[in-house]
XYZ file of C-alpha atoms in Angstrom:
557
model
C 95.433 108.877 109.143
C 97.618 108.816 112.172
C 99.290 105.377 112.227
C 102.052 106.577 109.877
C 105.408 104.840 109.409
C 108.036 106.608 107.397
C 110.947 105.710 105.178
C 113.622 107.539 107.095
C 112.801 106.023 110.508
C 114.683 103.258 112.336
C 113.169 100.696 109.979
C 115.083 102.198 107.030
C 116.677 99.503 104.910
C 117.549 100.283 101.287
C 118.680 97.837 98.633
C 122.445 98.277 98.403
C 124.435 99.823 95.568
C 127.547 97.914 94.530
C 130.544 100.126 95.234
C 134.219 100.211 94.391
C 136.959 99.459 96.904
C 137.623 102.009 99.615
C 141.100 103.591 99.467
C 143.063 102.791 102.605
C 140.186 100.933 104.300
C 139.385 97.232 104.554
C 135.696 96.625 104.068
C 135.631 93.992 106.807
C 136.726 96.550 109.404
C 134.158 96.963 112.173
C 132.481 100.346 112.402
C 130.234 99.402 115.344
C 129.694 96.585 117.837
C 126.353 95.939 119.525
C 126.603 93.313 122.219
C 127.846 90.206 120.413
C 126.873 91.578 116.985
C 128.911 93.839 114.731
C 128.426 96.165 111.753
C 131.178 95.998 109.154
C 132.263 98.933 107.037
C 130.969 97.040 104.009
C 127.502 96.653 105.538
C 127.398 100.316 106.534
C 128.564 101.537 103.131
C 125.879 99.512 101.345
C 123.178 101.094 103.472
C 124.658 104.574 103.402
C 125.316 104.669 99.632
C 121.775 103.530 98.963
C 120.400 106.189 101.279
C 122.348 108.962 99.544
C 121.267 107.761 96.120
C 117.552 107.470 96.799
C 117.113 110.413 99.167
C 119.249 112.970 97.295
C 120.909 114.009 100.582
C 124.596 115.031 100.370
C 127.260 113.096 102.267
C 128.108 114.591 105.661
C 129.131 113.341 109.091
C 125.748 114.049 110.679
C 123.953 111.870 108.135
C 126.621 109.145 108.510
C 126.047 109.105 112.249
C 122.262 109.036 111.788
C 122.347 106.037 109.420
C 124.758 104.131 111.658
C 122.542 104.863 114.660
C 119.617 103.392 112.706
C 121.603 100.202 112.087
C 122.613 99.982 115.753
C 119.012 100.481 116.841
C 117.824 97.746 114.496
C 120.228 95.255 116.090
C 119.126 96.303 119.571
C 115.467 95.794 118.718
C 115.994 92.581 116.798
C 118.326 90.707 119.146
C 118.240 92.385 122.562
C 114.554 92.850 123.342
C 111.629 90.556 124.065
C 110.051 89.842 120.664
C 108.012 86.773 121.568
C 104.668 88.440 120.844
C 105.706 89.469 117.344
C 107.408 86.205 116.368
C 104.413 84.156 117.568
C 101.825 86.431 115.963
C 99.910 84.503 113.216
C 99.596 87.676 111.161
C 103.346 88.253 111.332
C 104.003 84.663 110.226
C 101.594 85.105 107.332
C 103.240 88.350 106.246
C 106.669 86.726 106.566
C 105.713 83.939 104.160
C 104.151 86.476 101.815
C 107.359 88.554 101.899
C 109.480 85.533 100.939
C 107.245 84.834 97.951
C 107.381 88.478 96.859
C 111.185 88.407 97.039
C 111.260 85.282 94.867
C 108.852 86.821 92.354
C 110.970 89.984 92.173
C 114.091 87.885 91.597
C 112.398 85.955 88.788
C 111.331 89.191 87.120
C 114.860 90.562 87.380
C 116.363 87.495 85.666
C 113.643 86.683 83.150
C 112.248 90.115 82.277
C 114.422 93.067 83.204
C 117.720 91.525 82.066
C 116.288 91.062 78.551
C 115.068 94.631 77.972
C 116.530 96.382 74.897
C 116.879 100.115 74.165
C 117.080 101.922 70.790
C 119.389 104.801 69.829
C 116.390 107.096 69.358
C 115.145 106.375 72.882
C 118.563 107.228 74.302
C 118.662 110.560 72.443
C 115.190 111.481 73.698
C 116.321 110.659 77.223
C 119.413 112.847 76.755
C 117.154 115.882 76.306
C 115.213 114.933 79.433
C 118.301 114.377 81.546
C 119.411 117.931 80.833
C 116.266 119.315 82.371
C 116.774 119.787 86.103
C 113.945 119.828 88.575
C 113.978 121.028 92.181
C 111.373 119.240 94.269
C 110.362 118.321 97.764
C 108.286 115.369 98.899
C 106.385 113.690 101.700
C 106.899 109.957 102.091
C 104.594 107.216 103.396
C 105.003 103.476 103.335
C 101.372 102.640 102.561
C 98.753 104.008 100.186
C 96.407 104.746 103.079
C 99.025 106.856 104.852
C 99.818 108.717 101.634
C 96.126 109.381 100.973
C 95.752 110.754 104.491
C 98.699 113.097 103.968
C 97.216 114.238 100.672
C 93.851 114.924 102.323
C 95.613 117.066 104.931
C 97.314 119.042 102.151
C 93.965 119.562 100.429
C 92.419 121.088 103.545
C 95.322 123.506 103.830
C 97.806 121.858 106.201
C 101.272 123.279 105.450
C 103.657 121.057 103.425
C 106.600 121.946 105.700
C 104.572 121.114 108.808
C 103.760 117.648 107.456
C 107.421 117.092 106.563
C 108.348 117.810 110.175
C 105.813 115.226 111.302
C 106.729 112.513 108.799
C 110.532 112.465 108.547
C 112.791 111.343 111.382
C 115.806 112.284 109.233
C 116.829 115.699 110.565
C 117.727 117.165 107.157
C 114.422 116.341 105.443
C 112.448 117.137 108.582
C 113.878 120.636 108.798
C 113.962 121.522 105.097
C 110.371 120.588 104.276
C 111.305 117.362 102.464
C 113.483 119.290 100.002
C 115.451 117.009 97.642
C 117.311 119.711 95.756
C 117.794 119.658 91.981
C 117.841 116.341 90.151
C 117.911 115.230 86.530
C 116.020 112.451 84.808
C 117.482 109.136 85.898
C 118.562 110.250 89.376
C 115.363 109.270 91.164
C 112.861 106.440 91.273
C 111.314 106.016 87.766
C 107.729 106.498 88.937
C 108.782 109.534 90.986
C 110.480 111.023 87.911
C 107.589 110.280 85.571
C 105.284 112.248 87.847
C 107.766 115.074 88.518
C 108.583 115.632 84.836
C 104.902 115.976 83.983
C 104.295 118.693 86.594
C 104.543 122.482 86.676
C 106.303 124.752 89.170
C 104.268 124.977 92.386
C 102.133 121.941 91.571
C 101.580 119.190 94.176
C 101.042 115.625 92.986
C 98.638 113.020 94.236
C 100.398 110.091 95.999
C 102.844 108.417 93.601
C 103.631 104.705 94.035
C 107.406 104.195 94.015
C 109.603 101.182 94.642
C 109.768 101.907 98.357
C 106.348 103.333 99.143
C 104.414 106.479 98.221
C 105.583 110.040 97.639
C 103.640 113.280 97.371
C 105.739 115.622 95.219
C 105.876 119.402 95.098
C 107.823 121.121 92.284
C 109.897 124.146 93.318
C 111.795 124.923 90.096
C 112.562 123.638 86.570
C 115.738 124.473 84.592
C 116.368 123.344 80.988
C 119.725 123.389 79.168
C 119.145 124.407 75.520
C 122.803 123.882 74.407
C 123.550 120.156 74.074
C 126.484 118.599 72.167
C 127.197 115.191 70.633
C 130.191 114.740 72.932
C 127.971 115.223 75.953
C 125.554 112.662 74.526
C 128.253 110.030 73.991
C 129.590 110.530 77.512
C 126.167 109.819 79.000
C 124.935 107.205 76.544
C 125.656 104.117 78.652
C 124.095 105.582 81.790
C 121.001 106.683 79.871
C 120.562 103.212 78.391
C 120.517 101.724 81.888
C 117.995 104.282 83.093
C 115.675 103.643 80.152
C 115.753 99.936 80.930
C 114.557 100.745 84.431
C 111.668 102.798 83.023
C 110.664 99.851 80.791
C 110.371 97.400 83.655
C 106.626 97.678 84.194
C 105.476 97.327 80.554
C 107.961 94.473 80.024
C 106.564 92.716 83.076
C 103.003 93.005 81.731
C 104.116 91.588 78.374
C 105.867 88.649 80.062
C 102.833 87.808 82.211
C 100.546 87.959 79.191
C 102.750 85.338 77.523
C 102.479 82.838 80.373
C 98.827 83.290 81.278
C 95.840 84.401 79.213
C 93.713 86.361 81.665
C 90.848 86.481 79.170
C 90.476 82.690 79.468
C 89.734 82.877 83.177
C 85.984 82.354 83.658
C 84.009 83.061 86.814
C 80.817 81.897 88.467
C 79.392 85.318 89.305
C 76.523 83.920 91.373
C 78.861 82.035 93.710
C 81.349 84.904 93.890
C 78.633 87.412 94.748
C 77.490 85.178 97.632
C 81.091 84.844 98.777
C 81.619 88.599 98.594
C 78.444 89.290 100.560
C 79.523 86.867 103.303
C 83.058 88.269 103.328
C 81.912 91.884 103.677
C 79.299 90.970 106.296
C 81.844 89.215 108.474
C 84.378 91.975 107.747
C 87.082 89.472 108.565
C 89.960 87.907 106.703
C 90.425 85.158 109.283
C 89.142 82.008 107.594
C 91.069 79.428 109.592
C 87.909 77.476 110.402
C 85.692 78.741 107.556
C 82.640 77.996 109.659
C 80.755 81.230 109.085
C 81.333 81.184 105.358
C 80.409 77.493 105.179
C 76.983 78.364 106.482
C 76.586 80.952 103.720
C 77.715 78.840 100.750
C 79.103 75.441 99.862
C 82.949 75.334 99.957
C 82.829 72.758 97.149
C 81.027 75.130 94.770
C 83.028 76.075 91.681
C 83.924 79.770 91.619
C 86.380 79.958 88.703
C 87.891 77.972 85.834
C 91.170 78.318 83.981
C 93.034 76.144 81.516
C 90.827 73.128 82.164
C 91.048 73.357 85.954
C 88.148 74.172 88.265
C 88.677 76.152 91.462
C 86.331 75.915 94.429
C 85.168 78.310 97.104
C 87.491 76.500 99.533
C 90.415 77.363 97.242
C 89.387 81.007 97.298
C 89.155 80.908 101.098
C 92.681 79.532 101.295
C 94.022 82.126 98.879
C 92.524 85.018 100.806
C 93.744 83.537 104.072
C 97.300 83.721 102.683
C 96.994 87.451 102.082
C 98.232 89.919 104.710
C 95.280 91.498 106.523
C 96.104 94.853 104.925
C 94.487 93.470 101.768
C 91.070 93.284 103.480
C 90.034 96.774 102.487
C 90.966 96.144 98.872
C 88.179 93.589 98.476
C 84.990 95.612 98.145
C 83.524 94.696 94.749
C 83.076 91.683 92.506
C 85.841 92.988 90.252
C 88.197 93.190 93.263
C 87.485 89.545 94.027
C 88.071 88.521 90.414
C 91.365 90.397 90.352
C 92.436 88.558 93.521
C 91.742 85.233 91.777
C 93.612 86.265 88.631
C 96.466 87.479 90.786
C 96.793 84.087 92.453
C 96.779 82.314 89.091
C 99.601 84.577 87.943
C 101.551 84.313 91.202
C 101.393 80.510 91.332
C 102.540 80.245 87.727
C 105.467 82.615 88.337
C 106.474 80.830 91.555
C 106.463 77.495 89.729
C 108.779 78.918 87.069
C 111.077 80.438 89.700
C 111.394 77.196 91.682
C 111.876 75.104 88.548
C 114.808 77.337 87.608
C 116.266 77.061 91.123
C 115.995 80.754 91.898
C 114.647 80.007 95.381
C 118.110 78.631 96.314
C 120.135 81.485 94.812
C 122.413 83.183 97.429
C 121.551 86.659 96.136
C 117.840 85.942 96.512
C 118.342 84.599 100.037
C 120.240 87.751 101.010
C 117.538 90.063 99.635
C 114.799 87.969 101.253
C 116.564 88.251 104.621
C 116.653 92.061 104.261
C 112.946 92.154 103.506
C 112.273 89.939 106.525
C 114.250 92.366 108.708
C 112.204 95.270 107.384
C 108.975 93.427 108.167
C 110.084 92.657 111.704
C 111.153 96.245 112.362
C 107.853 97.538 111.018
C 105.957 95.343 113.490
C 108.356 96.224 116.296
C 108.035 99.937 115.684
C 104.262 99.648 115.724
C 104.262 97.553 118.897
C 106.377 100.081 120.807
C 104.392 103.115 119.702
C 100.997 101.436 120.164
C 101.945 100.418 123.691
C 102.941 103.942 124.693
C 100.609 105.499 127.242
C 98.389 108.476 126.394
C 96.250 109.953 129.173
C 92.721 111.213 128.567
C 93.762 114.739 129.500
C 96.692 114.603 127.066
C 94.428 113.406 124.249
C 91.781 116.038 125.006
C 94.360 118.829 125.017
C 95.710 117.681 121.639
C 92.157 117.533 120.257
C 91.433 121.106 121.346
C 94.665 122.450 119.868
C 94.153 120.615 116.558
C 90.402 120.571 116.215
C 90.616 121.239 112.460
C 92.241 117.825 112.005
C 89.212 116.164 113.575
C 86.424 117.851 111.662
C 84.018 116.655 109.038
C 84.882 118.012 105.634
C 82.686 120.704 104.111
C 79.967 119.218 101.888
C 78.149 120.405 98.780
C 74.954 119.391 97.033
C 75.085 120.285 93.356
C 72.993 119.788 90.236
C 74.899 119.117 87.037
C 74.395 118.939 83.292
C 77.310 117.282 81.485
C 77.549 117.858 77.727
C 79.914 116.718 74.987
C 80.556 119.947 73.095
C 80.873 123.678 73.858
C 78.114 124.767 71.475
C 75.500 122.630 73.241
C 76.637 123.941 76.612
C 76.174 127.545 75.480
C 72.649 126.795 74.260
C 71.706 125.096 77.562
C 73.112 127.876 79.772
C 71.063 130.446 77.814
C 67.907 128.383 78.274
C 68.583 128.105 82.006
C 69.099 131.849 82.305
C 65.769 132.352 80.560
C 64.057 130.407 83.328
C 63.856 126.822 82.065
C 63.963 124.183 84.795
C 67.436 122.778 85.519
C 66.193 119.296 86.428
C 64.178 118.864 83.235
C 67.090 119.909 81.020
C 69.427 117.610 82.962
C 67.141 114.617 82.387
C 66.867 115.431 78.693
C 70.445 116.387 77.791
C 73.015 115.407 80.468
C 75.171 112.461 79.383
C 75.939 111.306 82.961
C 72.977 108.968 83.340
C 72.931 108.335 87.088
C 72.715 112.031 87.934
C 70.467 112.828 84.953
C 67.867 110.411 86.337
C 67.797 112.544 89.498
C 67.346 115.783 87.587
C 71.113 116.350 87.726
C 71.178 116.334 91.542
C 74.290 114.634 92.919
C 73.460 114.659 96.633
C 75.661 115.962 99.437
C 79.313 114.933 99.081
C 82.629 116.123 100.609
C 83.860 119.206 98.804
C 87.150 117.460 97.917
C 85.193 115.090 95.661
C 84.632 117.998 93.285
C 88.345 118.202 92.480
C 89.417 121.294 90.572
C 85.871 122.696 90.832
C 85.655 122.556 94.627
C 86.673 126.171 95.332
C 84.572 127.587 92.500
C 81.454 125.707 93.602
C 81.934 126.349 97.318
C 82.398 130.085 96.760
C 79.250 130.300 94.592
C 75.954 131.373 96.129
C 73.239 128.801 96.679
C 70.957 128.767 93.652
C 73.533 130.317 91.332
C 74.565 128.808 87.980
C 78.215 127.952 87.331
C 79.613 127.246 83.882
C 79.925 126.064 81.259
C 83.291 124.728 82.539
C 85.456 122.326 80.564
C 86.022 119.150 82.602
C 88.476 116.883 80.783
C 86.807 116.363 77.371
C 83.337 117.446 78.488
C 81.513 120.628 79.482
C 79.670 121.024 82.746
C 76.963 123.388 83.936
C 76.305 123.379 87.677
C 73.795 124.754 90.157
C 74.667 124.921 93.860
C 71.758 123.532 95.919
C 73.193 123.447 99.421
C 76.265 123.652 101.637
C 77.280 122.126 104.963
C 80.141 123.855 106.739
C 83.029 122.032 108.347
C 82.030 120.723 111.763
C 84.259 119.115 114.418
C 83.560 115.547 115.504
C 82.795 115.129 119.181
C 85.864 114.046 121.130
C 84.099 110.870 122.260
C 83.438 109.901 118.619
C 87.050 110.031 117.511
C 88.974 109.482 120.740
C 90.914 106.533 119.265
C 92.052 108.661 116.320
C 93.130 111.430 118.657
C 95.134 108.962 120.749
C 96.783 107.662 117.557
C 97.623 111.233 116.581
C 99.197 111.891 119.979
C 101.240 108.717 119.630
C 102.407 109.909 116.213
C 103.378 113.235 117.728
C 105.314 111.472 120.510
C 106.705 108.683 118.306
C 110.256 109.978 118.148
C 110.778 110.549 121.907
C 108.944 107.289 122.685
C 111.326 105.341 120.441
C 114.353 107.189 121.775
C 113.432 106.461 125.400
C 112.668 102.827 124.618
C 116.053 102.353 122.936
C 117.872 104.106 125.768
C 116.483 101.529 128.192
C 117.783 98.674 126.029
C 121.175 100.355 125.608
C 121.626 100.497 129.391
C 121.939 96.699 129.338
C 123.955 96.289 126.104
C 127.484 97.442 125.298
C 127.531 99.588 122.135
C 130.851 100.767 120.668
C 131.246 103.091 117.637
C 134.517 103.494 115.707
C 134.119 107.238 115.212
C 137.442 107.616 113.382
C 136.491 104.997 110.789
C 133.020 106.509 110.437
C 134.509 109.965 109.886
C 137.313 109.089 107.436
C 135.969 106.417 105.105
C 135.484 107.552 101.500
C 132.069 107.106 99.908
C 132.328 105.320 96.549
C 131.156 107.425 93.619
């Protein structure tokens, strides 16, 4: 929950937007020097234009200075500090190799899939209606799914959206305005972000949305539609809309392309071997298979675990594949299906990498430039974590934070509920009448409820966190023990519920969650810790900013 890294921190690095020439300025002019390194106006404009585009922030001198400071700080951390521990870290080396492969795969997809997407006239006209609907939204950003889920859980227990924005954004504008992005139209934001936002209502808060750069939790403030649209307006926007539709088609086009090069249905598995492997993997709870000794004792590395296209793959192959994955993938492997998806994923990845190398994409200058940017991002992520994790937190400081924020360190309220799930409203009305006339809930659940696992237990679901009940959580929690609730329509079904028991929210003991508290304190102190760390480096390194150039250059439209 508390090891959060955020988009607008010093590790910010956004894919550049190609811009037109700057009136009166040479792009190779130097806007900053850091020791023996320099930042050209061209490099700064690429970063800054991308930031404005993806964040929705308006151009101003304060934001210019903030982005340039980020770039200066990155150079200080990368070239003027002791980074031996990071560069020699096996996990960092593994992630670095993984990042290079992901860059190559993305480049292949851009050339072989995205460049060949077509758009019809009808699709453009539909998009024209959408683009004239403006939405005002705010968001919280996290780089990983786990961080986003933790933010969402905090929102669900009532933590204020604006408070979380202040904790997550280092950018002063978004930190102080509650993550407010202002009004935007379809095509101005990340496609996944837009797809979620345009399906929401005013006041609604989304679950974490996977975007190109991480995860966003979106809150809709306002929606404005323009009912008066003309053909001239359509023609003026047609080319831009076509480009935006192509972006929205990327994912389905990618799936179609992959299905052409590999038939996932022809992959066969040895479930017995894979189940043994999974059991050993989960028992060891480790992704470090350099020696394979512990797994060797559990099963034969030469055993076949999968077949595809006439080739047999052994347990040793699976060990090697998993060993190539960054350790963050550990928690994704929990079930047999997870393991099978990992295997299919490697089949697909190896096939795509072969195609990319055969076409010479791995030598393309554009790919090498993008790969270098991704490598920088990876390094800065590790560096940021190293600095914050090494910051000192005293026991008294942690205990004080725990006492002031005890709600953040409490077990969630829990409910035990009986349920009867039915397919139609008429049946639900009959059952609720029978229950009110004294018939036993458990017997009717076993006889009529279509959810088999709970029906076998007389409809009893067992104690579970109240958040697991979704839209019903408040209704069920506020109902008296023993009372009947429903029928309530749940998606395409109808539910009748009986509240059996409640467990109120209870704080964890400080000793139980001390590490989490320390992580939370580090998160709270992250900004001053980073600032102080960078100040110490700057004392030894000459940093010069061309303030006049920074102030007067014209941002390309």
